[in-house]
Coordinates of C-alpha atoms and ligand atoms in Angstrom, one line a residue:
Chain A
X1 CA 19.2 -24.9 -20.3
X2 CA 19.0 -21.3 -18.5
X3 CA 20.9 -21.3 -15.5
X4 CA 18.4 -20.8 -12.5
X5 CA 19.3 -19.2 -9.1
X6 CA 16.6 -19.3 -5.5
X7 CA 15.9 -15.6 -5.3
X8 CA 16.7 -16.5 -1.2
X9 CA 18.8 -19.3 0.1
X10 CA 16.2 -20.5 1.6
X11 CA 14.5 -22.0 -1.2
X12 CA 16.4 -25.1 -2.6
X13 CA 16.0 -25.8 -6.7
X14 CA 18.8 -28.2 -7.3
X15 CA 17.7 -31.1 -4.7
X16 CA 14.2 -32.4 -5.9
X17 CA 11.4 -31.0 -6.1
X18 CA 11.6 -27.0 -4.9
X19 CA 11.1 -27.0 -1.3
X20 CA 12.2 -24.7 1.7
X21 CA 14.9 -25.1 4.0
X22 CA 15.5 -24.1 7.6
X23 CA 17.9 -24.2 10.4
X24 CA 16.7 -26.1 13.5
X25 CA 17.6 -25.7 16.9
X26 CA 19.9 -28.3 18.1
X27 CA 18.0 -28.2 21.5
X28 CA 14.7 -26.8 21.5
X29 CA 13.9 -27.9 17.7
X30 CA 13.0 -24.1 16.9
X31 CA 13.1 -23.9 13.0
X32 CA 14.7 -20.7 11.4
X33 CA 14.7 -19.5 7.7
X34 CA 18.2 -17.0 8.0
X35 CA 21.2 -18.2 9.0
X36 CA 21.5 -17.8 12.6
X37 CA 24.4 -17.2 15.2
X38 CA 22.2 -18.2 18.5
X39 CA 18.6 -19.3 19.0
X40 CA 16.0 -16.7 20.3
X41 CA 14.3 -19.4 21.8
X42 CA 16.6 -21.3 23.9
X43 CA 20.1 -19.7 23.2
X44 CA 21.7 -22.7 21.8
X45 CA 24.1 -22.0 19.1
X46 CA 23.9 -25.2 16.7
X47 CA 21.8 -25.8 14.6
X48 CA 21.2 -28.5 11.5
X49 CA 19.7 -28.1 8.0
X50 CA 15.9 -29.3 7.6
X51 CA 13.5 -29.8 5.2
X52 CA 10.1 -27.8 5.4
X53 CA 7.1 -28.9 4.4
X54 CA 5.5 -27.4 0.8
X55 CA 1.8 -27.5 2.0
X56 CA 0.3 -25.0 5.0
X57 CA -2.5 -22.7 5.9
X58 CA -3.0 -19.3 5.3
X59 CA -3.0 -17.7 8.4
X60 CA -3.2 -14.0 7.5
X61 CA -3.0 -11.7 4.2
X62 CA -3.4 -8.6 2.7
X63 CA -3.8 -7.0 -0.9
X64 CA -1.0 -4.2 -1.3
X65 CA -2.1 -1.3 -3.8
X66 CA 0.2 1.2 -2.7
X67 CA 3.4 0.9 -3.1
X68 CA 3.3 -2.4 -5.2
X69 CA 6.3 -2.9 -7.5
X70 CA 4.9 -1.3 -11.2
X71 CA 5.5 -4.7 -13.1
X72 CA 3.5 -6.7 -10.3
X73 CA 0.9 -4.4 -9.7
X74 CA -1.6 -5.0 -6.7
X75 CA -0.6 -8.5 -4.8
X76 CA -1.7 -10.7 -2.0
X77 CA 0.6 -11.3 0.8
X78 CA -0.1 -13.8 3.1
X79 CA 1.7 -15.8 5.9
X80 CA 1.6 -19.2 5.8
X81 CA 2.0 -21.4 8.8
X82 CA 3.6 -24.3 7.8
X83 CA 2.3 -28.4 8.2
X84 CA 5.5 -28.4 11.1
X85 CA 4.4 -25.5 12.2
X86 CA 7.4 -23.1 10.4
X87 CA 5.7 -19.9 9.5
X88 CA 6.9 -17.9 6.2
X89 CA 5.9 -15.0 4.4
X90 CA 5.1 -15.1 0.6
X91 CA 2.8 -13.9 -2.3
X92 CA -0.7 -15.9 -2.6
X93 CA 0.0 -16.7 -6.5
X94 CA -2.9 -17.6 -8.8
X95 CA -5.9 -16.0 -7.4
X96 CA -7.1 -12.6 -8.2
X97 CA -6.2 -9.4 -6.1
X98 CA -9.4 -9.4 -4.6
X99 CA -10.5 -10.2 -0.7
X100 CA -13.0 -12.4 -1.5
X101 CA -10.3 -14.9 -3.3
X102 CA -8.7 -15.7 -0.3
X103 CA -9.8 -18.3 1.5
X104 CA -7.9 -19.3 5.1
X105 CA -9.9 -22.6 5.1
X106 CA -8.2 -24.3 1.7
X107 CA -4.9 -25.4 2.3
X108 CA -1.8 -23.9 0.3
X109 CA 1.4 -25.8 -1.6
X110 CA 4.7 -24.0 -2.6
X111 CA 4.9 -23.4 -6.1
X112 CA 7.6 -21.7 -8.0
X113 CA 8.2 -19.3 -11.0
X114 CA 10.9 -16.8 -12.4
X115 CA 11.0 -13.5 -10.8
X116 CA 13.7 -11.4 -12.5
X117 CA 17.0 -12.3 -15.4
X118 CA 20.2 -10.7 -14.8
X119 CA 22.7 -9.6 -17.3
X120 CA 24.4 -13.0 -17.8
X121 CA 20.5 -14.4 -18.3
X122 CA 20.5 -16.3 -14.8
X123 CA 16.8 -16.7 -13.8
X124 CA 15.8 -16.1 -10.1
X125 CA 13.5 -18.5 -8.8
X126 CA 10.9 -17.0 -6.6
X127 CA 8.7 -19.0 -4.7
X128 CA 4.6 -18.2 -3.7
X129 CA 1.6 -20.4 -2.6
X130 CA -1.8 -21.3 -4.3
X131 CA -4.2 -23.7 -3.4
X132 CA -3.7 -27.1 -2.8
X133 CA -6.9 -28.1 -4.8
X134 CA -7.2 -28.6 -8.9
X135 CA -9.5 -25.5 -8.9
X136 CA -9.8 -22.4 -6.5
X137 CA -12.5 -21.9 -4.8
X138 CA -16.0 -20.8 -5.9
X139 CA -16.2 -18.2 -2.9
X140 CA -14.1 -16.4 0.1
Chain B
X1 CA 23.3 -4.0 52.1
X2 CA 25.0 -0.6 50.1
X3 CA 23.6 0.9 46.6
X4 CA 26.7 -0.1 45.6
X5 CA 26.6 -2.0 41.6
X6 CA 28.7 -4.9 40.4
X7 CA 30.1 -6.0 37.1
X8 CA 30.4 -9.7 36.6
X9 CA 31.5 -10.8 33.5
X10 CA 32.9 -9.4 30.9
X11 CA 34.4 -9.3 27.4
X12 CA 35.2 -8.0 24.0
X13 CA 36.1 -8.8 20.5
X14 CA 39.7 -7.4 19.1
X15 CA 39.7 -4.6 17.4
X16 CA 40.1 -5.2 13.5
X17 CA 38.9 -4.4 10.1
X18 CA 36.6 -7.2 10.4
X19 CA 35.8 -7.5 6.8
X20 CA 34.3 -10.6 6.7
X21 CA 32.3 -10.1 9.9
X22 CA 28.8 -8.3 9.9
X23 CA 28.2 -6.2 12.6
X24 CA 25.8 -9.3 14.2
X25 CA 28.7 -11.4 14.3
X26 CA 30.4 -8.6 16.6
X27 CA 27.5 -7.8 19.0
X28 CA 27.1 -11.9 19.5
X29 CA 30.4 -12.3 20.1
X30 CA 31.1 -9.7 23.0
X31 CA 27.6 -10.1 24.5
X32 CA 27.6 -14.1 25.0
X33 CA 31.2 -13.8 25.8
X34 CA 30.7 -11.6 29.4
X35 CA 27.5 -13.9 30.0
X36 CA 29.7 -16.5 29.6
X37 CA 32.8 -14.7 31.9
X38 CA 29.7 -14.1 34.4
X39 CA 28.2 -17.7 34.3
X40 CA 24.7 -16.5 33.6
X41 CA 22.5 -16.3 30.4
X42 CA 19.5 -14.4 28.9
X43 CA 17.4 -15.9 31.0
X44 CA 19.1 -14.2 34.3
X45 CA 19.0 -10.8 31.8
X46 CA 15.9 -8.1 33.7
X47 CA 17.4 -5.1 31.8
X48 CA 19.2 -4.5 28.4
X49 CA 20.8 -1.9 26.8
X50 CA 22.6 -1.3 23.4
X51 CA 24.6 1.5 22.5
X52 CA 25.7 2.1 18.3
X53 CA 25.7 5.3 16.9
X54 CA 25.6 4.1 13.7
X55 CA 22.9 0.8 13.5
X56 CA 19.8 1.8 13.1
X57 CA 16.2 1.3 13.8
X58 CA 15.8 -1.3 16.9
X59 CA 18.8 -2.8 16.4
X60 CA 18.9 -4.2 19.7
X61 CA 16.4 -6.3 19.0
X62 CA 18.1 -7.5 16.3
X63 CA 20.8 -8.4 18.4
X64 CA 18.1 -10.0 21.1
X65 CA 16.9 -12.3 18.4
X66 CA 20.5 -13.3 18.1
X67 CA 20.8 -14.2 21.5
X68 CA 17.7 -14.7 23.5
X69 CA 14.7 -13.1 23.4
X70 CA 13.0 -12.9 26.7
X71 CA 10.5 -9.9 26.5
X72 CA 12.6 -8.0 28.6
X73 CA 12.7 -4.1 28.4
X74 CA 15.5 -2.5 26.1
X75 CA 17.0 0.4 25.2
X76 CA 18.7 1.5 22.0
X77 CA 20.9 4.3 23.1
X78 CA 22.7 6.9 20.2
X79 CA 24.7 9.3 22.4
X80 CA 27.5 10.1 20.7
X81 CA 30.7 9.4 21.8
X82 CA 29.1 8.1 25.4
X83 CA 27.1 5.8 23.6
X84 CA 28.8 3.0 25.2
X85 CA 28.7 4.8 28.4
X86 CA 25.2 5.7 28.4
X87 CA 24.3 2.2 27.2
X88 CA 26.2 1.1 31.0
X89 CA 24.1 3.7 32.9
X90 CA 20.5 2.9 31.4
X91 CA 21.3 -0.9 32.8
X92 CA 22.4 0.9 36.2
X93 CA 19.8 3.2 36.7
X94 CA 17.2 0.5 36.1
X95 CA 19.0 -1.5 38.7
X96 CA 19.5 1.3 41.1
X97 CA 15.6 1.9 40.7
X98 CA 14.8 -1.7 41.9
X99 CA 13.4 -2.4 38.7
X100 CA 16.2 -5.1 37.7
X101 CA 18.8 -7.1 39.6
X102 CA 20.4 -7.7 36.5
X103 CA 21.4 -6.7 33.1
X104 CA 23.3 -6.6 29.7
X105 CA 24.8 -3.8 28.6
X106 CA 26.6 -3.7 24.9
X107 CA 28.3 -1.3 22.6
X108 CA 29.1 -2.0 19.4
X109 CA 30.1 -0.4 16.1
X110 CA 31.3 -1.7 12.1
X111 CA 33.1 1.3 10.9
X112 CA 34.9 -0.3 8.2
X113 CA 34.7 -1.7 4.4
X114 CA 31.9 -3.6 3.3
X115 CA 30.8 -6.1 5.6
X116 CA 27.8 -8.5 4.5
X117 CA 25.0 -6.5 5.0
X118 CA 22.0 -8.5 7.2
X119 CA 19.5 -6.3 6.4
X120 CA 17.3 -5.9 2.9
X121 CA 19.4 -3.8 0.3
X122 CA 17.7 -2.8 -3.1
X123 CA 19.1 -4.7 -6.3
X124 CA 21.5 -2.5 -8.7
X125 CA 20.6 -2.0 -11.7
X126 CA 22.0 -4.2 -14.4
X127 CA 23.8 -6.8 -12.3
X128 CA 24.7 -10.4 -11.8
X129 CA 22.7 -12.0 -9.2
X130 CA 24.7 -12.8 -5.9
X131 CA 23.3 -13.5 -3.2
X132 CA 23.7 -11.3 -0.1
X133 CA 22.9 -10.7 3.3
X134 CA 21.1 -13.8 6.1
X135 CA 18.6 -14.6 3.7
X136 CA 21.0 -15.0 0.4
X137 CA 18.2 -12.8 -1.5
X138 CA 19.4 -11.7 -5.0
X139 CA 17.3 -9.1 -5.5
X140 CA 14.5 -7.4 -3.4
X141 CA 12.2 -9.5 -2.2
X142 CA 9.2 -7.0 -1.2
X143 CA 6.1 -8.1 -3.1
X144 CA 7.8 -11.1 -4.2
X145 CA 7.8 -12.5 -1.0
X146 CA 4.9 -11.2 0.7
X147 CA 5.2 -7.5 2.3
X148 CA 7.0 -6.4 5.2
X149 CA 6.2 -2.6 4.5
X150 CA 4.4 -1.2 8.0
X151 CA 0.8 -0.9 6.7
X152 CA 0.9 -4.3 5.0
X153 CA 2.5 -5.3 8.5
X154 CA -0.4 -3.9 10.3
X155 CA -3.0 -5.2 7.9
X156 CA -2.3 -8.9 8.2
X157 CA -2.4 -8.4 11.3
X158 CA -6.0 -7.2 10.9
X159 CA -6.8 -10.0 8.9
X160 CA -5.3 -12.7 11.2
X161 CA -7.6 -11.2 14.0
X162 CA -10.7 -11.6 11.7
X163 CA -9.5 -15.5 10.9
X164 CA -9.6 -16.1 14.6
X165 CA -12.3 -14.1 15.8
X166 CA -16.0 -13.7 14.3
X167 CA -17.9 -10.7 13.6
X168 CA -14.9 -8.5 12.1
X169 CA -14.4 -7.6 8.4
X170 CA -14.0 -4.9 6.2
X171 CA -16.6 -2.6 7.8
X172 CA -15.8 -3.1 11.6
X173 CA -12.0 -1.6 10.8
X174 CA -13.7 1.5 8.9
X175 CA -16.0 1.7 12.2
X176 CA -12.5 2.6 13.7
X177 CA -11.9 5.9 11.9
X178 CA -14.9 6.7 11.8
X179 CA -14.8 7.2 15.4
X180 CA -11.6 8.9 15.6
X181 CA -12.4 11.1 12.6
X182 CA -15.2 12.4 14.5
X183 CA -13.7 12.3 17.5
X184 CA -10.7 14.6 15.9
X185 CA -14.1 17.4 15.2
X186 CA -13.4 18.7 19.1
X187 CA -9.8 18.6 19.1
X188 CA -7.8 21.7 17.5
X189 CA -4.3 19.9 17.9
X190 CA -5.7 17.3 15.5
X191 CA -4.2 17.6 12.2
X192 CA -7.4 16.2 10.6
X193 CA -10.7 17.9 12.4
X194 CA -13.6 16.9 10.0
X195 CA -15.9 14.1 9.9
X196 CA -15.8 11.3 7.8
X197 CA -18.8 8.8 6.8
X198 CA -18.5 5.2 6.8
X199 CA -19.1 5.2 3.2
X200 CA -16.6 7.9 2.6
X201 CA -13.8 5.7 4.4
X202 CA -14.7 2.1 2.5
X203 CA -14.7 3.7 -0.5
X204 CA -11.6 5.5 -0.5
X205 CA -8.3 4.5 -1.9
X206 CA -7.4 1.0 -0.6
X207 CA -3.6 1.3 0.8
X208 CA -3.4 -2.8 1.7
X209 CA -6.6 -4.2 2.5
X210 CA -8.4 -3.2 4.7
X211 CA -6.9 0.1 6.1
X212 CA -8.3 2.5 3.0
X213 CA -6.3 6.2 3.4
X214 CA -8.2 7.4 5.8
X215 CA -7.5 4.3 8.1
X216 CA -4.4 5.1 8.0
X217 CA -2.1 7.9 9.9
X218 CA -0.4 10.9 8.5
X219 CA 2.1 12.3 8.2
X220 CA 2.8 15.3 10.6
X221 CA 5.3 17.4 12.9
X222 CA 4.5 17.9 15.8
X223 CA 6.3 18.2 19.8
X224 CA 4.7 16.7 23.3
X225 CA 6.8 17.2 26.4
X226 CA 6.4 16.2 30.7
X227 CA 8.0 17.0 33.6
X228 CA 8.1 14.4 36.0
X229 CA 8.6 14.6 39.9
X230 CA 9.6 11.7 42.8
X231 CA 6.4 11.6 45.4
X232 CA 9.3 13.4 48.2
X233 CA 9.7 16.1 45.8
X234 CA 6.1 16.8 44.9
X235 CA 4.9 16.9 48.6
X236 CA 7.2 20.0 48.9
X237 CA 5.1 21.8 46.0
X238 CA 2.4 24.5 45.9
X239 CA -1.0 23.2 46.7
X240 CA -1.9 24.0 43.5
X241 CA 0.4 22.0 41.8
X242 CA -0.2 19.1 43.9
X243 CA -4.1 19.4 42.9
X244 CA -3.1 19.2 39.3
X245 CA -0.7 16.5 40.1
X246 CA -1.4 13.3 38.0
X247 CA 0.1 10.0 39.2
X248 CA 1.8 7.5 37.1
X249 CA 0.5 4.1 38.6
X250 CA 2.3 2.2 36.1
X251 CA 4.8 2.1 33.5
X252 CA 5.7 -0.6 31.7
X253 CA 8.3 -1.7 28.6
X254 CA 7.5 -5.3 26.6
X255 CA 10.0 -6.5 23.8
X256 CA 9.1 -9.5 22.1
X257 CA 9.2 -12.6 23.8
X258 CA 10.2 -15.7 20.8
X259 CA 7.2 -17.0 18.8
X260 CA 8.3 -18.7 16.1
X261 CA 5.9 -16.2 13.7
X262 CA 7.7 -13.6 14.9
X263 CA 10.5 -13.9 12.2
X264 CA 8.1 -14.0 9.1
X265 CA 5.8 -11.8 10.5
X266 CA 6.0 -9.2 13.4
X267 CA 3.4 -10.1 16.3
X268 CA 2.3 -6.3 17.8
X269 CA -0.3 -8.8 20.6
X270 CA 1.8 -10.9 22.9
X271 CA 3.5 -7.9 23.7
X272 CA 1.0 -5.5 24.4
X273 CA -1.0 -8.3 26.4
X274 CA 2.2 -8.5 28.2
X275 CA 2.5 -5.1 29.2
X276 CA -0.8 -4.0 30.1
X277 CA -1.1 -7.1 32.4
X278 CA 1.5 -5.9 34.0
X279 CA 0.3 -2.3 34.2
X280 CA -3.1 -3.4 35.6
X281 CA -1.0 -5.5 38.6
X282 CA 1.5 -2.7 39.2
X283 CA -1.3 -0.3 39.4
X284 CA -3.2 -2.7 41.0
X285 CA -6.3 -1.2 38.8
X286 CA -8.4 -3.1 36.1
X287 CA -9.6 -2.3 33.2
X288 CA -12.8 -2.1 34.8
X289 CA -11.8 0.8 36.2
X290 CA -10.6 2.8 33.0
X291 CA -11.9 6.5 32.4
X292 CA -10.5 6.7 28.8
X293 CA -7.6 5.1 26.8
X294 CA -5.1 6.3 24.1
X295 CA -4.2 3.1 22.2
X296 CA -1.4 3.3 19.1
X297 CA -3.8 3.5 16.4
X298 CA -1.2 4.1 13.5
X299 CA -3.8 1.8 11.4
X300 CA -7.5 1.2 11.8
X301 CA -6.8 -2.7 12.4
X302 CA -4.4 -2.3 14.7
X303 CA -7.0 -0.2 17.3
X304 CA -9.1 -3.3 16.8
X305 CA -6.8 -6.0 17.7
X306 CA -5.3 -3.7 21.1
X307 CA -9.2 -3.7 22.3
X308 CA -8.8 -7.0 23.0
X309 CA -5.3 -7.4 23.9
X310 CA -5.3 -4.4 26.5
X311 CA -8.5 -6.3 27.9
X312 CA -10.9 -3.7 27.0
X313 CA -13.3 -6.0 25.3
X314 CA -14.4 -9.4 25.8
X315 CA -12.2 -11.9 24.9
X316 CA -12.4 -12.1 21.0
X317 CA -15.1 -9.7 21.0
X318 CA -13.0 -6.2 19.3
X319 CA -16.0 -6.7 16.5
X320 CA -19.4 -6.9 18.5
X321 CA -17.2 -3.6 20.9
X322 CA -17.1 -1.6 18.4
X323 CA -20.0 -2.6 16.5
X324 CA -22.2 -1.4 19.7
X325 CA -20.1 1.8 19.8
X326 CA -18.5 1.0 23.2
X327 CA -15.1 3.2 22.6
X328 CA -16.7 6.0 21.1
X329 CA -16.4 9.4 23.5
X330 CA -20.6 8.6 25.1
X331 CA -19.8 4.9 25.0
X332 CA -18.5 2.4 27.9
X333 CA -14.9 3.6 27.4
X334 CA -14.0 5.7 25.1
X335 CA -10.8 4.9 22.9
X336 CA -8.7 7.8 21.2
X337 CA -11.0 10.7 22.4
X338 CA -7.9 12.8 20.5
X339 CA -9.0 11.4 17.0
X340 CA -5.5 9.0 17.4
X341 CA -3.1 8.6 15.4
X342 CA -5.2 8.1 12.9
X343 CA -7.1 11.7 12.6
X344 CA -5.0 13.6 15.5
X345 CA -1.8 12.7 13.3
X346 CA 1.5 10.7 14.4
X347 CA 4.8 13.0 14.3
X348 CA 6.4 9.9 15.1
X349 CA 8.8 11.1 18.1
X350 CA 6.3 12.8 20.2
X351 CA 3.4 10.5 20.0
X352 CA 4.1 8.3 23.3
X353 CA 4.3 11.5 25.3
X354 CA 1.1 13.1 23.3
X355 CA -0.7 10.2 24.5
X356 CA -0.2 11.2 28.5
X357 CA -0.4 15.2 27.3
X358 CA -4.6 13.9 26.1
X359 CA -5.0 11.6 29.4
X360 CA -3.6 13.5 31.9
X361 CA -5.4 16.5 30.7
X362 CA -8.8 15.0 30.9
X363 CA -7.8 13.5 34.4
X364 CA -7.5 17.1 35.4
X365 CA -10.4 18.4 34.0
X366 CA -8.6 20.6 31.4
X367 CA -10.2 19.1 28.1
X368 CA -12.3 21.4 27.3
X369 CA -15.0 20.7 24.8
X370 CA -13.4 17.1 24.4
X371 CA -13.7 16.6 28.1
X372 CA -14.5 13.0 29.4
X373 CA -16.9 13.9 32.5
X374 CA -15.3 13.2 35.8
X375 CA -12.2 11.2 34.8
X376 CA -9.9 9.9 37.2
X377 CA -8.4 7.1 35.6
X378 CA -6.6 6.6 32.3
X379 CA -4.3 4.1 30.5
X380 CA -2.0 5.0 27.2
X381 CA -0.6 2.8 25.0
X382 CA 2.0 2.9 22.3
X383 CA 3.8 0.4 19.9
X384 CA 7.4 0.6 17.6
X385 CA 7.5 -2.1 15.1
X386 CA 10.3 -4.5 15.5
X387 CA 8.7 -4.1 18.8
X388 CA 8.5 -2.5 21.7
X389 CA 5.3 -1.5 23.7
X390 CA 4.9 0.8 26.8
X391 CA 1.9 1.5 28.6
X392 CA 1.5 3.9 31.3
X393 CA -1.8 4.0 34.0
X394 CA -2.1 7.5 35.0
X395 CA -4.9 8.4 38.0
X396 CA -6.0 12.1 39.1
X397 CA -4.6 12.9 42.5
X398 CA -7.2 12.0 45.2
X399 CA -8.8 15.2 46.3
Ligands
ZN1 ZN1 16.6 -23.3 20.6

């Protein structure tokens, strides 16, 4: 089997199903993706590993033309408020480049896929959101 | 009661090749260590200042969302060898100005080897993936993960104001350049001076929906400049320069206070909203009362969203304000008579002071054929990713 890396720590592959995981504030319960020395929030400094929901709603998004990496071409970018209320950034997979695809009412899952082999033929594992729902939407 | 200025805690990290240390880890250590020596935290912080000559961008708030972010004013010093130094006085002069009671004042530099960077680096070519930096990424994550390029930035924010709020798309952004394209028509310092039709600015080439080029700023070089006096000083000047004189009636300096968006995305509101509230109390003036405004338009969706956050509009109503032409030079207040960023260009230094050069000339009267009739109140606004915000209220002197 190809040997499969997260293309950030904050996605776990190796525990279940692929999920996110954060670092919550030991006192004020804020939840951060990086690892952290102090908490903006409150100023605590621990913090303990927690598991993020995969479903959440789009919040905002935009379509990048320029500038958008040659082999991806135009993409949707949206960010994603979590169901506990974590927010992350991410690519809207599996809907067309186009405004009118995106729809903030339809609820999104984390869904994974390789981004990228290196030289030893180690996939990274990239993580995006599509809808929750067995077919996307008829309209935006 | 003496002017005199205290230090009360203090601390600092040895002196090493801290190799395994990024320069985070450094900052953290010798800033929570003289809260600690002083028995105070963030919270008690009014002022802060930090001094590298080698970290850049806001790197202090980089260090403030290690430690506590509070929305209080900052200052990223580069001063050479002073930097230190001059990181010290900023704190004091804020204090000594009756601004703050208290402050935090850091300097901090990684000279040495290869310390784990915290920021985004761009993959190698033809490597093994390893993970690096605080989010373990093994290769670049821009457009894998979303975008965190400034017009994409900007954009979503566009977008997240249209989820919340009816009556904006598409069309009421490319209302927004519109206006400052044609407002740019009377302005010889703009670096764009010609019209541009709604059409022409939908259909252009899309940069990240919805800001199409010409929603977007320029680049350009350019140089703005002030000379500021104390109220004793100016009352021993000419009449003449008196008359002329404008007032600053507020000034005021926002960071970011936490949201917990704030890491995936940037949020460019709470902090403007914080700081023009603010101005309108110091100056005691609402917005009511405003003659003209200069607002960072560095993308058409980002004029939108600051009509409503510096209270210009109806709550939620940036769409229906621009849709009855309310900021445009003959309507209710007009926004970016210059042309903006967007059409007068954005040399990115100068812009916060080219923004008092535009009001403070129409306060006087000086605008020529750009003139706003009998202006005697106006309010500027500007914005650095990452953030910071300052507005200024500047009023005519009474006559
Ligand atoms: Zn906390």
């Amino acid at each position: 089997m190809t040997r499969q890396m997260p293309v950030v720590d904050y996605l776990v592959i190796d525990d279940g199903p692929p999920h996110l995981a954060g670092h919550r504030c030991d006192e004020c319960g804020a939840v951060y993706l990086e690892r952290r020395n102090a908490c903006a929030a409150c100023g605590a400094r621990t913090f303990s590993p927690t598991r993020l929901p995969a479903t959440g709603r789009i919040e905002s998004f935009t379509i990048v033309h320029r500038g958008a990496p040659k082999h991806v071409g135009p993409f949707v970018s949206v960010l994603v408020r979590l169901a506990d209320g974590t927010f992350v950034k991410a690519n809207l997979v599996g809907v067309p480049p186009e405004a009118d695809a995106v729809d903030f009412g339809v609820p999104v899952r984390l869904v994974t896929y390789a981004a990228g082999t290196d030289d030893d033929g180690t996939e990274a594992i990239a993580f995006g959101f599509t809808y929750d729902e067995p077919t996307a939407p008829a309209e935006g | 009661m003496s002017d005199d200025i205290w230090i009360i805690g203090t601390a600092m990290t040895p002196i090493r090749r801290h190799l395994d240390r990024d320069v985070l880890d450094l900052a953290v250590e010798a800033s929570l260590g003289a809260l600690d020596d002083a028995g105070v935290t963030m919270r008690d912080m009014q002022v802060m200042a930090v001094g590298s000559q080698f970290e850049p961008f806001t790197f202090g708030q980089d260090v403030q969302k290690q430690i506590g972010q509070t929305g209080i004013p900052l200052y990223n010093v580069h001063n050479a060898c002073a930097t230190g130094a001059t990181a010290v006085r900023s704190v004091l002069m804020e204090i000594r100005a009756g601004e703050a009671d208290m402050g935090l004042a850091l300097g901090v530099e990684k000279m040495t080897g290869s310390s784990p960077p915290y920021r985004m680096t761009p993959p190698k070519a033809g490597k093994v993936f390893e993970p690096e930096g605080r989010d373990g990424h093994v290769l670049a994550t821009e457009g894998v993960l979303g975008t965190g390029q400034m017009f994409g930035v900007f954009a979503q924010t566009g977008t997240d104001y249209a989820r919340r709020h009816g009556g904006v798309g598409f069309e009421q952004f490319a209302k927004v350049a519109e206006k400052n394209h044609a407002h740019s028509t009377l302005n010889q310092l703009a670096q764009y001076q010609r019209p541009y039709s709604l059409d022409e600015i939908m259909n252009a080439e899309m940069l990240a929906y919805p800001n199409t080029l010409p929603m977007s700023c320029p680049t350009g070089d350019g140089a703005a400049a002030v000379v500021l006096v104390s109220d004793a000083k100016l009352r021993s000047l000419d009449p003449d320069v008196r008359r002329r004189a404008v007032k600053i009636s507020a000034a005021v300096m926002t960071t970011d206070p936490y949201d917990p968006s704030g890491f995936a995305h940037p949020d460019v509101n709470t902090l403007t909203r914080n700081a023009a509230d603010r101005a309108y109390e110091q100056a005691g003036i609402g917005p009511e009362d405003l003659d003209l405004v200069e607002l960072h338009d560095c993308f058409a969706t980002a004029e939108l969203v600051h009509y409503d956050n510096l209270r210009l509009c109806a709550p939620g109503g940036a769409g229906e304000w621009i849709d009855r032409r309310a900021p445009w030079r003959d309507g209710e207040l007009p926004v970016n008579v210059s042309g903006g960023l967007i059409s007068k260009g954005h040399p990115i230094g100068a812009t916060g002071v080219a923004n008092l050069y535009e009001v403070a000339t129409h306060l006087r009267g000086e605008a020529g054929d750009r003139q706003i009739e009998g202006a005697r109140v106006g309010l500027t606004h500007v914005i650095g990713l990452g953030s910071v915000c300052v507005v200024h209220i500047l009023e005519r002197a009474a006559s």
